[in-house]
Short mmCIF file of C-alpha atoms in Angstrom, two decimals:
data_model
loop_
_atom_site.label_atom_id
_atom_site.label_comp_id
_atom_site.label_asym_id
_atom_site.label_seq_id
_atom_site.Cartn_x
_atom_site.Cartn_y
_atom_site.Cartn_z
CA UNK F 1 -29.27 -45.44 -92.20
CA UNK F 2 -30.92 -42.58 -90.51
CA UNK F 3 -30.04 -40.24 -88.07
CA UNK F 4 -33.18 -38.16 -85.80
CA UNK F 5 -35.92 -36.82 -87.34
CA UNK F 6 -38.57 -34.93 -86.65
CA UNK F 7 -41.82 -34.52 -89.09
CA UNK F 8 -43.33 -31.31 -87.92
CA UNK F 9 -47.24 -30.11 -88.20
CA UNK F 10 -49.51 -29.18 -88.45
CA UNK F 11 -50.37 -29.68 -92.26
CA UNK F 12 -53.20 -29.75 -94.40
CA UNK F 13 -54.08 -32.62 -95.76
CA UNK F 14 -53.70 -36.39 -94.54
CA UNK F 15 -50.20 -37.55 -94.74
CA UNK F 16 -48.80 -41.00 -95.48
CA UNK F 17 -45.44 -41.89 -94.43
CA UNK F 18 -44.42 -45.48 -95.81
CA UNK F 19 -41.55 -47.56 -95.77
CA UNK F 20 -41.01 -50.89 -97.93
CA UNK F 21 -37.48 -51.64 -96.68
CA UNK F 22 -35.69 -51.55 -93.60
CA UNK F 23 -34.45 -48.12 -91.81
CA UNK F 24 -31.17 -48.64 -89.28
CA UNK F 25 -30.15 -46.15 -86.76
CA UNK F 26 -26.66 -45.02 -86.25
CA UNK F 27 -24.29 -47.68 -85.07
CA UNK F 28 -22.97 -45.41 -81.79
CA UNK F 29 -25.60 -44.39 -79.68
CA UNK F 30 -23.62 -40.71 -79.30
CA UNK F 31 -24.32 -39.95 -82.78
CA UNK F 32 -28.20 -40.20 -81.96
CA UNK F 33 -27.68 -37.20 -79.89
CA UNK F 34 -29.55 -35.91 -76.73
CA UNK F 35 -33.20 -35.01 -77.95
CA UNK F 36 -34.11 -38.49 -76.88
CA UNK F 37 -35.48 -39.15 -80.34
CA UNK F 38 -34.77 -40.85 -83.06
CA UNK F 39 -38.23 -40.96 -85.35
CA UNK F 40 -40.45 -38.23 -84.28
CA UNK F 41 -44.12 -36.93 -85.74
CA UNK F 42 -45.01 -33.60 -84.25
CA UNK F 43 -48.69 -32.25 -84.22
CA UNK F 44 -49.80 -33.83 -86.73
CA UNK F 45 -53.56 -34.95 -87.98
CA UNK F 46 -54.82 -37.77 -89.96
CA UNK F 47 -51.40 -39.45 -90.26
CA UNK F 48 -50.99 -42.84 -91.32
CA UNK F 49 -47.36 -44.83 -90.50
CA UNK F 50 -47.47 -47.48 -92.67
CA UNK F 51 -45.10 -50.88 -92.86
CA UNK F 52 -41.32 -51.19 -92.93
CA UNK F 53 -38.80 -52.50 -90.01
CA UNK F 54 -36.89 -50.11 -87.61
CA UNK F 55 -33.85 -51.18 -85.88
CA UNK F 56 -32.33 -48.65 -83.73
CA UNK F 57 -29.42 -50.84 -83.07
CA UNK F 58 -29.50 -50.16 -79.52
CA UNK F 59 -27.18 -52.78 -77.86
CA UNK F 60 -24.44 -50.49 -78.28
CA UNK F 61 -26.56 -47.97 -75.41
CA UNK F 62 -27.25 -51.22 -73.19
CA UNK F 63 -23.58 -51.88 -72.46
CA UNK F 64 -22.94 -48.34 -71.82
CA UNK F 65 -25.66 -48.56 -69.15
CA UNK F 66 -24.96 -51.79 -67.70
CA UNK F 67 -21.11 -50.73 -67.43
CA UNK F 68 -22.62 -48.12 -65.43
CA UNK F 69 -20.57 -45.10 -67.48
CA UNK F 70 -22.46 -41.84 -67.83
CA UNK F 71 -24.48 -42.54 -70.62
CA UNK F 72 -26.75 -40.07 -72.49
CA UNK F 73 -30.68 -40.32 -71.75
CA UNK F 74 -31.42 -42.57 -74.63
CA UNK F 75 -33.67 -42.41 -77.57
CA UNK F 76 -37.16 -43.64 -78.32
CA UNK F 77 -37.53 -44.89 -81.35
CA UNK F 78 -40.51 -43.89 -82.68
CA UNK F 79 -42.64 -41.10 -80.81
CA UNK F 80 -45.74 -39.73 -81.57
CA UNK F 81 -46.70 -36.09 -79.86
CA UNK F 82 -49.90 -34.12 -79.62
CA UNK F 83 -51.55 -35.78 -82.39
CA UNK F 84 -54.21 -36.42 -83.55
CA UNK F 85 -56.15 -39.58 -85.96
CA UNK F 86 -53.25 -41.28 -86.39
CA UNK F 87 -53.00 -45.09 -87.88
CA UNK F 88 -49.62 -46.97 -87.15
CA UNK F 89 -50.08 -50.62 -88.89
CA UNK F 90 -47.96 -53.26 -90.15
CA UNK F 91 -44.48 -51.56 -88.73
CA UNK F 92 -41.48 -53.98 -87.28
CA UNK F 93 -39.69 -52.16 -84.30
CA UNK F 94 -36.19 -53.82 -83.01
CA UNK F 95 -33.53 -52.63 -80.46
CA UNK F 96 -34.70 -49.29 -79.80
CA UNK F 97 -32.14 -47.50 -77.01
CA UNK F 98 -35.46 -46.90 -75.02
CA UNK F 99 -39.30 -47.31 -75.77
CA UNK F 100 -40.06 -48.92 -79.55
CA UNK F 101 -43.43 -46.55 -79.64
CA UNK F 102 -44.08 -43.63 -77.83
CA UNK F 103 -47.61 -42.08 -77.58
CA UNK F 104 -48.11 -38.82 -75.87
CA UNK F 105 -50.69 -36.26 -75.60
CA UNK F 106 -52.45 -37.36 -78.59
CA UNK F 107 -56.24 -38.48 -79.47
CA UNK F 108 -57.71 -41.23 -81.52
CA UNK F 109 -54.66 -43.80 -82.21
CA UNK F 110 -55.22 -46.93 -83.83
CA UNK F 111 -52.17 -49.16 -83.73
CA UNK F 112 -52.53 -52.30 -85.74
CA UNK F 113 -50.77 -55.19 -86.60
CA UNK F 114 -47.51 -54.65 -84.84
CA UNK F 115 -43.89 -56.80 -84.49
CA UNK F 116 -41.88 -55.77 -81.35
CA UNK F 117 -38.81 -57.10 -80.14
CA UNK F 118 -35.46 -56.50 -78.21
CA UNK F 119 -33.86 -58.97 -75.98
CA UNK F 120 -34.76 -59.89 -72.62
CA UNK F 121 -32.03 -57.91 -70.35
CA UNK F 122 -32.62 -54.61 -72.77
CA UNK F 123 -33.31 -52.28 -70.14
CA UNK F 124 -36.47 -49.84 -70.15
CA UNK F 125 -37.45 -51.17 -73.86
CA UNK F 126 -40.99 -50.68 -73.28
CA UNK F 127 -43.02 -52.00 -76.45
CA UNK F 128 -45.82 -49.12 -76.46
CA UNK F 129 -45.59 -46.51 -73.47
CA UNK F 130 -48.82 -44.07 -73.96
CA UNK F 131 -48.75 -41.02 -71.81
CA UNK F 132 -51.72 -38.34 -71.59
CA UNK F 133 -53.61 -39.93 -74.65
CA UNK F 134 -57.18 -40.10 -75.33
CA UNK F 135 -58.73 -42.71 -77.55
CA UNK F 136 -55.68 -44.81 -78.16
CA UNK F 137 -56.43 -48.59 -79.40
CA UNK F 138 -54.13 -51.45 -79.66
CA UNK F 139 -55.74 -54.58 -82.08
CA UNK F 140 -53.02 -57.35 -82.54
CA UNK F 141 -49.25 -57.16 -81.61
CA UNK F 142 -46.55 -59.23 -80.96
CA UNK F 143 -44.44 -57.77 -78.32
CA UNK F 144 -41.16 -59.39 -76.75
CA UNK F 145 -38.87 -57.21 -75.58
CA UNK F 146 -37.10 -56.34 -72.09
CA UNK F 147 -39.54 -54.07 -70.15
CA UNK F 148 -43.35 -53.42 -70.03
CA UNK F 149 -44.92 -54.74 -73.40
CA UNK F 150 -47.34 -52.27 -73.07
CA UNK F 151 -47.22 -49.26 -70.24
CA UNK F 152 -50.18 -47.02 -69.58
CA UNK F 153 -49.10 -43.51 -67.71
CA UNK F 154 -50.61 -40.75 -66.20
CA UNK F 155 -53.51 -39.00 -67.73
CA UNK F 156 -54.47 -41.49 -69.98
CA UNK F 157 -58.53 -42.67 -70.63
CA UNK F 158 -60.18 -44.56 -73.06
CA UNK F 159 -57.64 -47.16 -73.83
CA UNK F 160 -58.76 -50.60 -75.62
CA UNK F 161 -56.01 -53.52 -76.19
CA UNK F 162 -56.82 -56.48 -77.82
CA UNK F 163 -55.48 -59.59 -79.66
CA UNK F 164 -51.52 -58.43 -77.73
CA UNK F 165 -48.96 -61.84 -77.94
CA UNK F 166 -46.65 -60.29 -74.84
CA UNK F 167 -43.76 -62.17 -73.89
CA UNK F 168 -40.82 -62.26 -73.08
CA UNK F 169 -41.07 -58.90 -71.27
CA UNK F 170 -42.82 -57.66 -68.19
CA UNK F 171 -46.52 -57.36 -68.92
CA UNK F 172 -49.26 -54.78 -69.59
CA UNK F 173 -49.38 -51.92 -66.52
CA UNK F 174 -50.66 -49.29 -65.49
CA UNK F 175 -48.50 -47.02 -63.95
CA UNK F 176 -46.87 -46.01 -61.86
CA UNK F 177 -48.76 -43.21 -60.46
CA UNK F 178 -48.51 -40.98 -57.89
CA UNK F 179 -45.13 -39.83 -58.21
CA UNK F 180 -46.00 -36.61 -58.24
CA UNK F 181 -48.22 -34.76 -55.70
CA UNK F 182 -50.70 -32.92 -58.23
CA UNK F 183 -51.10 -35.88 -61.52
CA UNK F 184 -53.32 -36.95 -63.35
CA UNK F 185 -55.34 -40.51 -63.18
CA UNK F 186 -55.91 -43.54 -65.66
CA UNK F 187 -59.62 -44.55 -66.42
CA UNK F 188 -61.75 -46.74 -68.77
CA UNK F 189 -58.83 -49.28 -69.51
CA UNK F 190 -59.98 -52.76 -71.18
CA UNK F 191 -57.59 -55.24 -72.30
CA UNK F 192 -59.20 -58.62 -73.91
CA UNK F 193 -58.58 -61.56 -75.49
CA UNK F 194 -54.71 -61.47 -75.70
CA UNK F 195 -51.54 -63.85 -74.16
CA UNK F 196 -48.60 -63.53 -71.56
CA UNK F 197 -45.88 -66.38 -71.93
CA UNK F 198 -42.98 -66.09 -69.95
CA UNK F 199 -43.65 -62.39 -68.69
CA UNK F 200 -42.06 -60.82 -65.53
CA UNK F 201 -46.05 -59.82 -64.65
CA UNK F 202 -48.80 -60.62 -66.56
CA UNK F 203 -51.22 -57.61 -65.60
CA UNK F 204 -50.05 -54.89 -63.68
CA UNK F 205 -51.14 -51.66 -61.39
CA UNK F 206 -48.21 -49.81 -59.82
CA UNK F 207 -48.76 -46.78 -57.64
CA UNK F 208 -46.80 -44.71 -55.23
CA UNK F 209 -47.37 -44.65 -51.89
CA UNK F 210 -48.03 -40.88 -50.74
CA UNK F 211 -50.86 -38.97 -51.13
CA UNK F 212 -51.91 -37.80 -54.93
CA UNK F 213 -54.22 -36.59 -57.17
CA UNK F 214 -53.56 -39.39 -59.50
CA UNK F 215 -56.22 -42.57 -59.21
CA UNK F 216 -56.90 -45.52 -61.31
CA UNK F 217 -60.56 -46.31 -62.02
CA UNK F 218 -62.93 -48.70 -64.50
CA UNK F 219 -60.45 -50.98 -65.68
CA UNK F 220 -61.31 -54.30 -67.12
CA UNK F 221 -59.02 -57.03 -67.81
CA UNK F 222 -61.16 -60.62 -69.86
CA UNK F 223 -60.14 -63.40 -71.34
CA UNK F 224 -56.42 -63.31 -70.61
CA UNK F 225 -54.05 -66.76 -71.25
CA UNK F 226 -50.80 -66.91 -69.06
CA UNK F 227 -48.06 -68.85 -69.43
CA UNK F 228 -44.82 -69.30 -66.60
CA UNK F 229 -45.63 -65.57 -65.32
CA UNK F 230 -44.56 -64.77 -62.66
CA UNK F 231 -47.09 -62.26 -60.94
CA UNK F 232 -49.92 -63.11 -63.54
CA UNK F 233 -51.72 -60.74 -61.85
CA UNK F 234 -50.21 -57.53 -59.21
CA UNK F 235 -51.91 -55.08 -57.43
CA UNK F 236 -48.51 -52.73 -55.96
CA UNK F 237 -50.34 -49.81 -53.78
CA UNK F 238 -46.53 -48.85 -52.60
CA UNK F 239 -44.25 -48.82 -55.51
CA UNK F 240 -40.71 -47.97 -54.90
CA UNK F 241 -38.55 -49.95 -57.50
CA UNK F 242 -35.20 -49.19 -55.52
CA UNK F 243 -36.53 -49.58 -52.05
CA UNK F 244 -34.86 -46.15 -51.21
CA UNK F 245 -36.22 -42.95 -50.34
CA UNK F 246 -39.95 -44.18 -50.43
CA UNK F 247 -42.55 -43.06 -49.28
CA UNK F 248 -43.14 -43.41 -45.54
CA UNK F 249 -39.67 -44.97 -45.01
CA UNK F 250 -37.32 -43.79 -42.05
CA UNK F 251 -33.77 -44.02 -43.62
CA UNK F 252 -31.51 -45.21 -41.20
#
């Protein structure tokens, strides 16, 4: 059992962090605390994450939110942060609170040979969410779990995703964008050769409404099987996932 860590950088020489067995998180979701991490590797270069299964035991968070009780923000399982040459392969993530894998602000990822999975009504369990990353490639993953499989935010370029088995869950997106006023865009996206079976969407682009600095541009999406999605492919130039206070709307 493990309670949050952090692995702070930077450090000198390439690291190697490997687990055999099986690491649980805490049973209450209180006694993960409020940093909204559980796992997390802090500027750090030439890091390798290497095998092992993480459950994060998170259905005890769900039925706080679904109960609608104030709950705390939740905890990502495992998040890398302004890193850099970084190899995650052969890791099992299940039940995080939140997100399974968390990319942000790093360069060069290579994320290999993956097992993801939480059930279907686990809300906002995306499989890899990758925010302000450069260089970041996904080659073979399983992913079934209840949100996006994969999710592609703001300020992120250079993205390749192949050989992804996504379903159940809600697809690969971009997005959304445009939130915020002054944000950054999404370019040179190319997701190949990979399957959606029983997904929410299968590929997805999800921007806000209102004017932005934020675009999406030179994305590519070949050779894609789908199976019972239901938007295999969506286009959503006025996102609003509550249908209140969007953009343009006259609230009566």
């Amino acid at each position: 059992m493990l309670k949050p860590i952090v692995f702070y950088g930077p450090c000198q020489s390439k690291m190697l962090f490997h687990v055999e067995g099986k690491v649980v998180g805490p049973k209450h979701y209180w006694e993960f605390g409020k940093s909204g991490f559980w796992i997390l590797f802090y500027k750090l270069e030439k890091l390798t994450i290497l095998g092992g299964t993480y459950d994060a035991q998170g259905s005890d968070y769900w039925a706080c939110r679904k109960s609608q009780s104030q709950c705390s923000q939740g905890t990502k399982s495992i998040t890398i942060i302004q890193s850099r040459n970084v190899v995650v392969k052969g890791i099992k993530s299940l039940n995080p609170q939140m997100f399974h894998l968390a990319i942000d602000h790093c360069h060069q990822v290579l994320l290999k040979k993956l097992y993801i999975e939480a059930p279907t009504r686990s809300p906002n369990t995306d499989g890899i969410h990758i925010m302000s990353s450069e260089g970041i490639t996904i080659a073979g993953a399983v992913i079934k779990t209840g949100d996006d499989c994969i999710a592609i935010g703001p300020g992120t370029k250079n993205v390749h995703i192949r050989g992804v088995h996504c379903g159940p869950g809600h697809g690969i997106s971009i997005g959304s964008l445009g939130l915020h006023t002054h944000e950054a865009g999404v370019e040179n996206v190319f997701v190949t050769d990979s399957v959606m079976t029983r997904t929410q969407n299968g590929l997805r682009i999800k921007s806000w409404g209102r004017k932005t600095t934020s675009f999406v541009r030179n994305v590519v999406f070949e050779n894609i099987a789908m199976e019972n999605s239901y938007n295999p492919i969506i286009i959503d130039q006025n996102y609003c996932p509550y249908n209140k206070n969007c953009p343009g709307m006259v609230n009566t």
